Short mmCIF file of C-alpha atoms and ligand atoms in Angstrom, two decimals:
data_model
loop_
_atom_site.label_atom_id
_atom_site.label_comp_id
_atom_site.label_asym_id
_atom_site.label_seq_id
_atom_site.Cartn_x
_atom_site.Cartn_y
_atom_site.Cartn_z
CA MET A 1 136.38 124.32 109.76
CA GLU A 2 133.29 124.17 106.97
CA GLN A 3 131.07 121.64 109.83
CA LEU A 4 130.36 118.16 108.06
CA SER A 5 126.59 116.78 107.92
CA PRO A 6 125.67 113.61 109.40
CA LEU A 7 127.47 110.63 107.46
CA ILE A 8 123.41 109.18 108.28
CA SER A 9 120.51 110.74 109.90
CA LEU A 10 117.35 108.70 110.44
CA ARG A 11 113.99 110.40 110.86
CA GLY A 12 110.90 108.76 111.60
CA LEU A 13 111.75 105.91 110.13
CA SER A 14 109.08 103.09 109.22
CA LYS A 15 109.08 99.63 107.20
CA SER A 16 107.09 96.32 106.74
CA TYR A 17 107.02 93.89 104.68
CA ARG A 18 104.07 92.35 103.92
CA GLU A 19 103.39 88.23 102.91
CA GLY A 20 100.56 87.78 102.22
CA ASN A 21 97.79 88.34 105.14
CA THR A 22 100.79 88.95 107.68
CA GLU A 23 102.31 92.33 108.27
CA ARG A 24 105.87 92.08 109.36
CA THR A 25 107.09 95.46 111.00
CA ILE A 26 110.42 95.73 110.90
CA PHE A 27 111.16 99.46 111.72
CA SER A 28 108.64 101.53 113.72
CA ASP A 29 109.52 105.10 114.00
CA LEU A 30 113.26 104.69 113.93
CA VAL A 31 114.90 108.05 115.32
CA PHE A 32 118.43 107.62 114.39
CA SER A 33 121.97 109.25 113.41
CA LEU A 34 125.68 109.51 113.12
CA PRO A 35 128.76 111.54 112.73
CA GLN A 36 131.15 111.48 110.21
CA PRO A 37 133.31 110.24 110.22
CA TYR A 38 132.46 106.97 112.23
CA ALA A 39 132.76 103.42 111.96
CA ALA A 40 129.16 101.62 113.44
CA ALA A 41 129.23 98.04 114.21
CA ILE A 42 125.15 97.05 114.30
CA ILE A 43 124.52 93.44 115.87
CA GLY A 44 120.67 92.18 116.87
CA ARG A 45 119.47 88.54 116.58
CA SER A 46 118.88 86.79 112.70
CA GLY A 47 115.84 88.59 110.58
CA SER A 48 116.07 91.61 112.90
CA GLY A 49 116.41 94.43 110.17
CA LYS A 50 120.32 94.53 109.93
CA SER A 51 120.37 94.04 105.97
CA THR A 52 117.23 95.77 105.66
CA LEU A 53 119.05 98.49 107.40
CA LEU A 54 121.80 98.90 105.27
CA ASN A 55 119.34 98.77 102.32
CA LEU A 56 118.15 101.46 103.24
CA ILE A 57 120.80 103.70 103.38
CA SER A 58 122.08 102.44 100.15
CA GLY A 59 119.18 103.69 98.78
CA ILE A 60 118.22 100.05 97.11
CA ASP A 61 115.35 99.20 99.24
CA LEU A 62 112.58 102.47 100.47
CA PRO A 63 111.06 103.00 103.27
CA ASP A 64 107.86 103.38 103.90
CA GLN A 65 107.61 106.57 105.98
CA GLY A 66 110.58 108.64 107.09
CA ASP A 67 113.26 110.44 106.16
CA ILE A 68 116.79 108.88 104.94
CA GLU A 69 119.65 111.22 104.38
CA VAL A 70 122.95 110.41 104.07
CA LEU A 71 125.83 112.48 103.50
CA GLY A 72 123.72 115.11 103.39
CA PHE A 73 122.07 114.02 100.08
CA SER A 74 117.96 113.34 101.04
CA VAL A 75 117.76 109.23 99.83
CA SER A 76 114.31 109.32 100.53
CA ALA A 77 113.59 112.09 98.67
CA ALA A 78 115.25 111.55 96.13
CA THR A 79 114.85 109.73 92.31
CA GLU A 80 116.07 106.04 91.70
CA LYS A 81 118.23 107.90 89.55
CA GLU A 82 119.21 109.90 91.62
CA ARG A 83 119.63 107.02 93.77
CA THR A 84 121.30 105.00 92.03
CA LEU A 85 123.81 107.79 91.02
CA PHE A 86 125.03 108.78 95.02
CA ARG A 87 125.39 105.15 95.81
CA ARG A 88 127.65 104.29 93.13
CA ARG A 89 129.34 107.40 93.44
CA ASN A 90 129.59 107.56 97.08
CA ILE A 91 129.27 104.30 99.05
CA GLY A 92 131.10 101.32 98.84
CA PHE A 93 129.84 97.69 99.92
CA LEU A 94 131.23 94.58 100.84
CA PHE A 95 129.29 91.49 101.17
CA GLN A 96 129.74 87.39 103.25
CA PHE A 97 130.70 85.89 100.17
CA PHE A 98 133.17 88.62 98.11
CA ASN A 99 130.78 88.69 95.33
CA LEU A 100 133.51 89.30 92.96
CA ILE A 101 132.84 88.56 89.16
CA PRO A 102 134.37 85.71 88.53
CA VAL A 103 134.42 85.62 84.31
CA LEU A 104 136.85 88.93 85.43
CA THR A 105 141.04 88.73 86.75
CA VAL A 106 141.45 90.43 89.83
CA TRP A 107 142.73 93.85 88.49
CA ASP A 108 139.49 94.61 85.74
CA ASN A 109 137.11 92.92 88.65
CA ILE A 110 138.74 96.01 90.71
CA LEU A 111 138.20 98.97 87.55
CA LEU A 112 134.45 97.85 87.41
CA PRO A 113 134.02 100.89 90.21
CA LEU A 114 135.72 103.02 87.79
CA SER A 115 134.09 102.93 85.02
CA LEU A 116 130.62 102.76 86.12
CA ASN A 117 131.71 105.79 87.53
CA SER A 118 134.00 107.01 84.05
CA LYS A 119 137.04 107.52 86.28
CA ASN A 120 139.70 105.90 84.28
CA ASP A 121 142.28 108.73 85.04
CA LYS A 122 145.24 108.10 85.93
CA THR A 123 144.78 108.71 89.45
CA SER A 124 142.21 106.72 89.90
CA LEU A 125 144.49 104.22 87.82
CA ALA A 126 147.57 104.72 90.65
CA ARG A 127 144.77 104.72 93.52
CA ALA A 128 143.41 100.98 92.46
CA GLU A 129 147.34 99.39 92.41
CA HIS A 130 148.34 101.43 94.86
CA LEU A 131 145.25 99.67 97.53
CA LEU A 132 146.29 96.60 96.28
CA HIS A 133 149.50 97.27 97.00
CA ARG A 134 148.57 97.79 100.77
CA VAL A 135 146.65 94.50 100.29
CA GLY A 136 149.49 92.66 99.28
CA LEU A 137 147.95 91.66 96.59
CA PHE A 138 149.51 93.28 93.40
CA GLU A 139 151.00 90.52 92.36
CA ARG A 140 147.68 88.48 92.13
CA ARG A 141 146.29 91.64 90.02
CA PHE A 142 146.44 89.24 86.83
CA ALA A 143 145.01 85.99 88.77
CA TYR A 144 140.77 85.02 88.21
CA PRO A 145 139.09 85.34 91.62
CA ASP A 146 139.37 81.22 92.22
CA HIS A 147 142.66 81.04 92.22
CA LEU A 148 142.10 83.39 95.06
CA SER A 149 141.63 82.35 98.98
CA GLY A 150 139.00 83.63 100.05
CA GLY A 151 140.62 85.93 102.78
CA GLU A 152 141.96 86.81 99.51
CA GLN A 153 139.54 87.34 97.33
CA GLN A 154 137.85 89.42 100.79
CA ARG A 155 140.69 91.93 100.19
CA VAL A 156 139.76 91.98 96.33
CA ALA A 157 136.73 93.43 97.27
CA LEU A 158 138.14 95.62 100.07
CA VAL A 159 139.97 96.91 97.14
CA ARG A 160 136.78 97.04 94.87
CA SER A 161 134.51 98.87 97.77
CA LEU A 162 137.22 101.51 98.22
CA VAL A 163 138.63 102.64 95.26
CA HIS A 164 136.27 105.16 93.77
CA ASP A 165 137.24 106.86 96.91
CA PRO A 166 133.55 106.57 98.46
CA GLU A 167 133.01 108.20 102.04
CA LEU A 168 130.92 105.68 103.32
CA LEU A 169 131.46 101.92 103.11
CA LEU A 170 128.46 99.43 103.74
CA ALA A 171 129.19 95.95 105.13
CA ASP A 172 127.22 93.41 105.71
CA GLU A 173 129.02 90.56 107.74
CA PRO A 174 131.65 91.60 105.89
CA THR A 175 134.19 87.66 107.97
CA GLY A 176 131.57 85.61 108.45
CA ASN A 177 133.03 83.26 105.65
CA LEU A 178 136.10 83.41 106.63
CA ASP A 179 138.29 81.72 108.92
CA GLU A 180 139.62 83.58 112.16
CA LYS A 181 143.81 83.86 110.55
CA ASN A 182 141.83 85.56 107.31
CA ALA A 183 139.24 87.98 109.27
CA THR A 184 141.96 89.67 111.09
CA ILE A 185 143.89 90.26 107.25
CA VAL A 186 140.74 91.75 106.17
CA LEU A 187 140.01 93.61 109.46
CA GLU A 188 143.45 95.15 109.89
CA ALA A 189 143.34 95.87 106.37
CA LEU A 190 139.79 97.71 106.42
CA SER A 191 140.34 99.81 109.74
CA SER A 192 143.64 101.29 108.41
CA LEU A 193 142.54 101.93 105.08
CA LEU A 194 139.56 103.79 106.90
CA ARG A 195 141.62 105.52 109.31
CA GLU A 196 143.72 106.57 107.19
CA GLU A 197 141.51 108.74 104.92
CA ARG A 198 138.96 108.92 107.49
CA LYS A 199 135.79 107.12 105.79
CA SER A 200 133.07 105.84 107.24
CA LEU A 201 131.85 102.72 107.45
CA ILE A 202 128.43 100.47 108.86
CA MET A 203 128.82 96.92 109.55
CA VAL A 204 126.67 93.98 110.62
CA THR A 205 129.02 91.84 112.83
CA HIS A 206 128.32 89.66 114.99
CA SER A 207 132.62 88.97 115.03
CA ARG A 208 133.18 89.91 118.13
CA GLU A 209 137.23 91.16 116.31
CA ALA A 210 135.06 93.17 113.85
CA LEU A 211 133.55 94.77 116.91
CA GLY A 212 136.75 96.23 117.57
CA ILE A 213 137.21 98.35 115.00
CA ALA A 214 134.24 99.96 115.33
CA ASP A 215 133.71 103.19 117.35
CA GLY A 216 130.37 102.33 118.06
CA VAL A 217 128.35 99.81 118.95
CA PHE A 218 124.33 99.33 118.33
CA THR A 219 122.04 96.57 118.14
CA MET A 220 118.93 96.33 116.40
CA GLU A 221 116.31 95.53 119.06
CA ASN A 222 112.32 95.83 119.28
CA GLN A 223 112.44 97.82 115.87
CA SER A 224 114.80 100.51 116.85
CA LEU A 225 118.63 100.87 117.53
CA VAL A 226 120.29 100.89 120.64
CA LYS A 227 123.97 102.10 121.54
CA SER A 228 125.44 99.18 123.48
CA SER A 229 129.45 100.75 123.49
N1 ATP B 301 111.94 91.23 100.03
C1 ATP B 301 111.10 91.25 101.31
N2 ATP B 301 109.60 90.92 101.57
C2 ATP B 301 108.99 90.01 102.49
N3 ATP B 301 109.76 89.65 103.49
C3 ATP B 301 111.80 90.20 103.82
C4 ATP B 301 111.60 90.68 102.91
N4 ATP B 301 113.07 91.35 103.13
C5 ATP B 301 113.66 90.78 104.30
N5 ATP B 301 112.04 90.52 105.24
C6 ATP B 301 111.75 90.45 106.18
O1 ATP B 301 112.65 91.25 107.10
C7 ATP B 301 113.69 90.56 108.71
C8 ATP B 301 114.19 91.12 108.13
O2 ATP B 301 115.79 91.04 107.72
P1 ATP B 301 116.82 90.93 106.95
O3 ATP B 301 117.19 90.84 106.06
O4 ATP B 301 116.84 92.78 107.51
O5 ATP B 301 117.21 90.96 108.57
P2 ATP B 301 118.92 91.11 109.19
O6 ATP B 301 118.76 90.96 110.71
O7 ATP B 301 119.78 90.59 107.50
O8 ATP B 301 119.52 88.88 109.02
P3 ATP B 301 120.15 88.02 108.98
O9 ATP B 301 121.22 88.14 110.56
O10 ATP B 301 119.73 86.44 109.44
O11 ATP B 301 121.39 88.36 107.87
C9 ATP B 301 113.03 89.29 107.60
O12 ATP B 301 112.28 88.72 109.18
C10 ATP B 301 113.06 88.82 107.48
O13 ATP B 301 112.23 87.86 106.36
MG1 MG B 302 120.93 90.03 107.36
#
């Protein structure tokens, strides 16, 4: 069987932010890797660098030093254009505040990642319909986001994050803005879609329930990542 490249491989990663005269070190010589497919949960106190880590993995932000490889692609050595293309094709995003576009219907929100990847073919449209059915919202496809509940909006956002068939989903507190019942519904959909398609997840979360869908939990502390379960 063909050996898959690591999901992520971080080597000698350093990142700090300068504000005025003070420099805040987020990571210093961080070494970390995950196999694929893998569902990782990342916890850690506010300000420890969890969102920064996701931004480095997706190539939105760059490290001061070190190598970042994602799915065999060297993010840290790529040009901005290469990083944008890589991110668009291979990564899906799920956010705490859903981030749906209010002037577009559910269906048009979902088609956006397909248009960005010039993937408006029959197979991709059928995938969009299939995923909407899977989260129970096919009948609501012509509704606007502000007519949907928070839980429904997050299920639409979940479909949007997976519609272009990315290998890796990055999620930052995906249930942070949902009540318990909706969090359960979103997590169940997320977990079953990931496992069916053998996709990987790196999820920042504080929710005990969300930790339950992860293969491993890692804590961000003292500028590094430590496996806690
Ligand atoms: N662009 C920036 N310029 C300066 N400092 C920044 C910048 N982005 C983040 N920081 C700082 O880096 C640290 C890590 O931020 P980050 O957003 O990664 O934390 P976090 O672990 O995601 O926190 P939270 O749980 O509150 O979301 C924080 O102290 C933050 O203030
Ligand atoms: Mg954060």
